[in-house]
C-alpha atoms as one frame of an Amber mdcrd trajectory, in Angstrom:
protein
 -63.065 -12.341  11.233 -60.457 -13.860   8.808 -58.009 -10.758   7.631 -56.262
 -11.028   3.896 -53.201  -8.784   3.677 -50.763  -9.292   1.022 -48.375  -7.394
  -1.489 -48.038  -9.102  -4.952 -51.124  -9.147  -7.247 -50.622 -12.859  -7.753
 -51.159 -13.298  -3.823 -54.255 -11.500  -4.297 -56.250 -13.401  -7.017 -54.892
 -16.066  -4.947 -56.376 -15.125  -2.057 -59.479 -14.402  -4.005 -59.477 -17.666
  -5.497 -59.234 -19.485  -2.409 -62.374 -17.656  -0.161 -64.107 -20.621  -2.334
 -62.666 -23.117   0.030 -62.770 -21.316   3.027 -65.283 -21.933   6.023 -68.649
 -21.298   4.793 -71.309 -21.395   7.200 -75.331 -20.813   6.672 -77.403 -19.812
   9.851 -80.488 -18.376   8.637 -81.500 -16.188  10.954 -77.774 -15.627  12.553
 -76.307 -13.103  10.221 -73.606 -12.348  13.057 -72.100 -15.959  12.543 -72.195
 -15.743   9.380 -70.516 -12.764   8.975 -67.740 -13.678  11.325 -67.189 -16.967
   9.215 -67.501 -16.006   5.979 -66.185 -11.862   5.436 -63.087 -11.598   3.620
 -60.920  -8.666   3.736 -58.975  -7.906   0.676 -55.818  -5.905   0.016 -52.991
  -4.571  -2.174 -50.092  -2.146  -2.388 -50.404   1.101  -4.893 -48.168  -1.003
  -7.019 -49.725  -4.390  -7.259 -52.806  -2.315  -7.940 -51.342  -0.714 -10.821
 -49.928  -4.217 -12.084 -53.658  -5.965 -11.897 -56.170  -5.403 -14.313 -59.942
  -5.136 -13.473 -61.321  -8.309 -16.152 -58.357 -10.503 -14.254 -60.018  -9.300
 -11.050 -63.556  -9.458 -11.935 -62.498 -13.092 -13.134 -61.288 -14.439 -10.289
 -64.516 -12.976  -8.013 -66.677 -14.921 -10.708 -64.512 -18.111 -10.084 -65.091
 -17.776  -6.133 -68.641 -17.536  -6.441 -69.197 -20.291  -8.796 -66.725 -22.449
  -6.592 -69.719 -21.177  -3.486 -72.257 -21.888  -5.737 -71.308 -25.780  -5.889
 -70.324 -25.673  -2.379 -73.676 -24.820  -1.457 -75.370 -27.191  -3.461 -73.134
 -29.831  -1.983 -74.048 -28.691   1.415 -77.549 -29.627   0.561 -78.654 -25.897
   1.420 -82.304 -25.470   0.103 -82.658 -21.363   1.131 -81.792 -18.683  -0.824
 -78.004 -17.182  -0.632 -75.741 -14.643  -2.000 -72.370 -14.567  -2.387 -71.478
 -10.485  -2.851 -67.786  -8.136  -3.590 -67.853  -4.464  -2.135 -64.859  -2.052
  -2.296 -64.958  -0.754   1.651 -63.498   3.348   0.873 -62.616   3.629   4.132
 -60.183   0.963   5.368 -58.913   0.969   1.159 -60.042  -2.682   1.207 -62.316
  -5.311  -1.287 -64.081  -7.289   0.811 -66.669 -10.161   0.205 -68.886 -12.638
   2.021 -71.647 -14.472   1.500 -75.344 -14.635   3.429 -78.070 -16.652   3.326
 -80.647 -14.072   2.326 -81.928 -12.348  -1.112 -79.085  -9.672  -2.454 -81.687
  -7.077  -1.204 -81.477  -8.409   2.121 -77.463  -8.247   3.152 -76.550  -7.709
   6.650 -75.644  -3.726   5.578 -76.380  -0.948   8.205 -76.210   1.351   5.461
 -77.514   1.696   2.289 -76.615  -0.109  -0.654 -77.505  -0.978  -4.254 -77.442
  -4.152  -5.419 -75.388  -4.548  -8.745 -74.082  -6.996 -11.142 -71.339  -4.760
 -12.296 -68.610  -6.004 -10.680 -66.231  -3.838 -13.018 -67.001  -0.482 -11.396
 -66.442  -1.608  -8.002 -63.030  -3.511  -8.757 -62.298  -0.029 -10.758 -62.930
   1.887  -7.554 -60.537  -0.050  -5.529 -57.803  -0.448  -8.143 -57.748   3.576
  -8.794 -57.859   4.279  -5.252 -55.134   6.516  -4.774 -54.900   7.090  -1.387
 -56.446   3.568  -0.048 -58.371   3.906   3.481 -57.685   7.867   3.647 -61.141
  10.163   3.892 -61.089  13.473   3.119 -61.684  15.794   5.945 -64.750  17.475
   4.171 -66.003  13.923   3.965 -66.273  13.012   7.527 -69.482  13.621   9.882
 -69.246  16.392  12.331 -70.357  14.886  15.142 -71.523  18.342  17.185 -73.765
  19.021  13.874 -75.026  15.911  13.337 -74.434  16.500   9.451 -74.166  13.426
   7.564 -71.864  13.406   4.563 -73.074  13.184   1.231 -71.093   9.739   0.990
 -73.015   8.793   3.685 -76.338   9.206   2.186 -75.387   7.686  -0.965 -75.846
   3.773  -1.545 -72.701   2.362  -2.261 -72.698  -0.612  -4.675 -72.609  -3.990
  -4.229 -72.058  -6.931  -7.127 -74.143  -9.939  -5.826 -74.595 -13.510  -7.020
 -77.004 -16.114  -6.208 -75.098 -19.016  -4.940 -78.270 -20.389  -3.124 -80.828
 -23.364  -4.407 -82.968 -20.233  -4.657 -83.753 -18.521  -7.030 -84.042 -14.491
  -5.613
């Protein structure tokens, strides 16, 4: 899975800007492939964080999927597809792929809610103070079995229909 790591906030809507050109494969049916070809993991230091702003962010994820969007129209791809932005908590990360399925059908083991507010989630990750850190109180305790409340809650995800489609 292709990694994206860098420390200026231009590198970033760079890199952003350039998943648009970047293998792109469609296996319906083989989510695994696809996921392997076509995740992106995204991020930034506390102070290019501070320096971006979410509309330039937000911006440049609208760019990528439109550049998708003609990329899989290109391809000739008849099926639906969705090209979709989450901020991963956890490892302090934005990442972003896109599937050949509806946006209420993405490869997720968890829950999720489909969005189109790509400003909250880009907010999330930009304000995240402590990037990839959990809180203790927030982690399962495995003798228990307790799941967290963060857990149980959907997290959001902004999808767009890149496919021929229409979902």
């Amino acid at each position: 899975m292709p990694w994206l790591r860098r420390d200026t906030s231009e590198v970033l809507l760079t890199w952003i800007a350039e998943v648009a050109d970047e293998a792109l494969r469609l296996e319906p049916g083989d989510w695994r492939v696809e996921w392997e070809t076509n995740t992106w993991w995204l991020g930034a230091a506390d102070e290019d964080r501070q320096a971006l702003t979410v509309p330039e962010v937000v911006a440049a994820f609208e760019r990528t999927a439109e550049g998708i969007r003609l990329r899989v129209r290109a391809m000739g791809f008849a099926g639906a597809a969705t090209f979709y932005v989450w901020h991963d908590e956890q490892a302090g990360q934005l990442r972003c792929s896109t599937a050949s399925v509806a946006a209420d059908q993405l490869p997720f083991g968890g829950a999720y809610v489909p969005s189109d507010d790509l400003g909250l989630i880009v907010e999330g990750f930009l304000s995240d103070g402590e990037p990839g850190a959990v809180a203790w109180e927030d982690l399962e305790d495995e003798q228990s079995g307790a799941v967290s409340e963060a857990e149980a809650t959907p997290f959001p995800v902004w999808v767009r229909n890149v496919g021929a489609v229409v979902h």
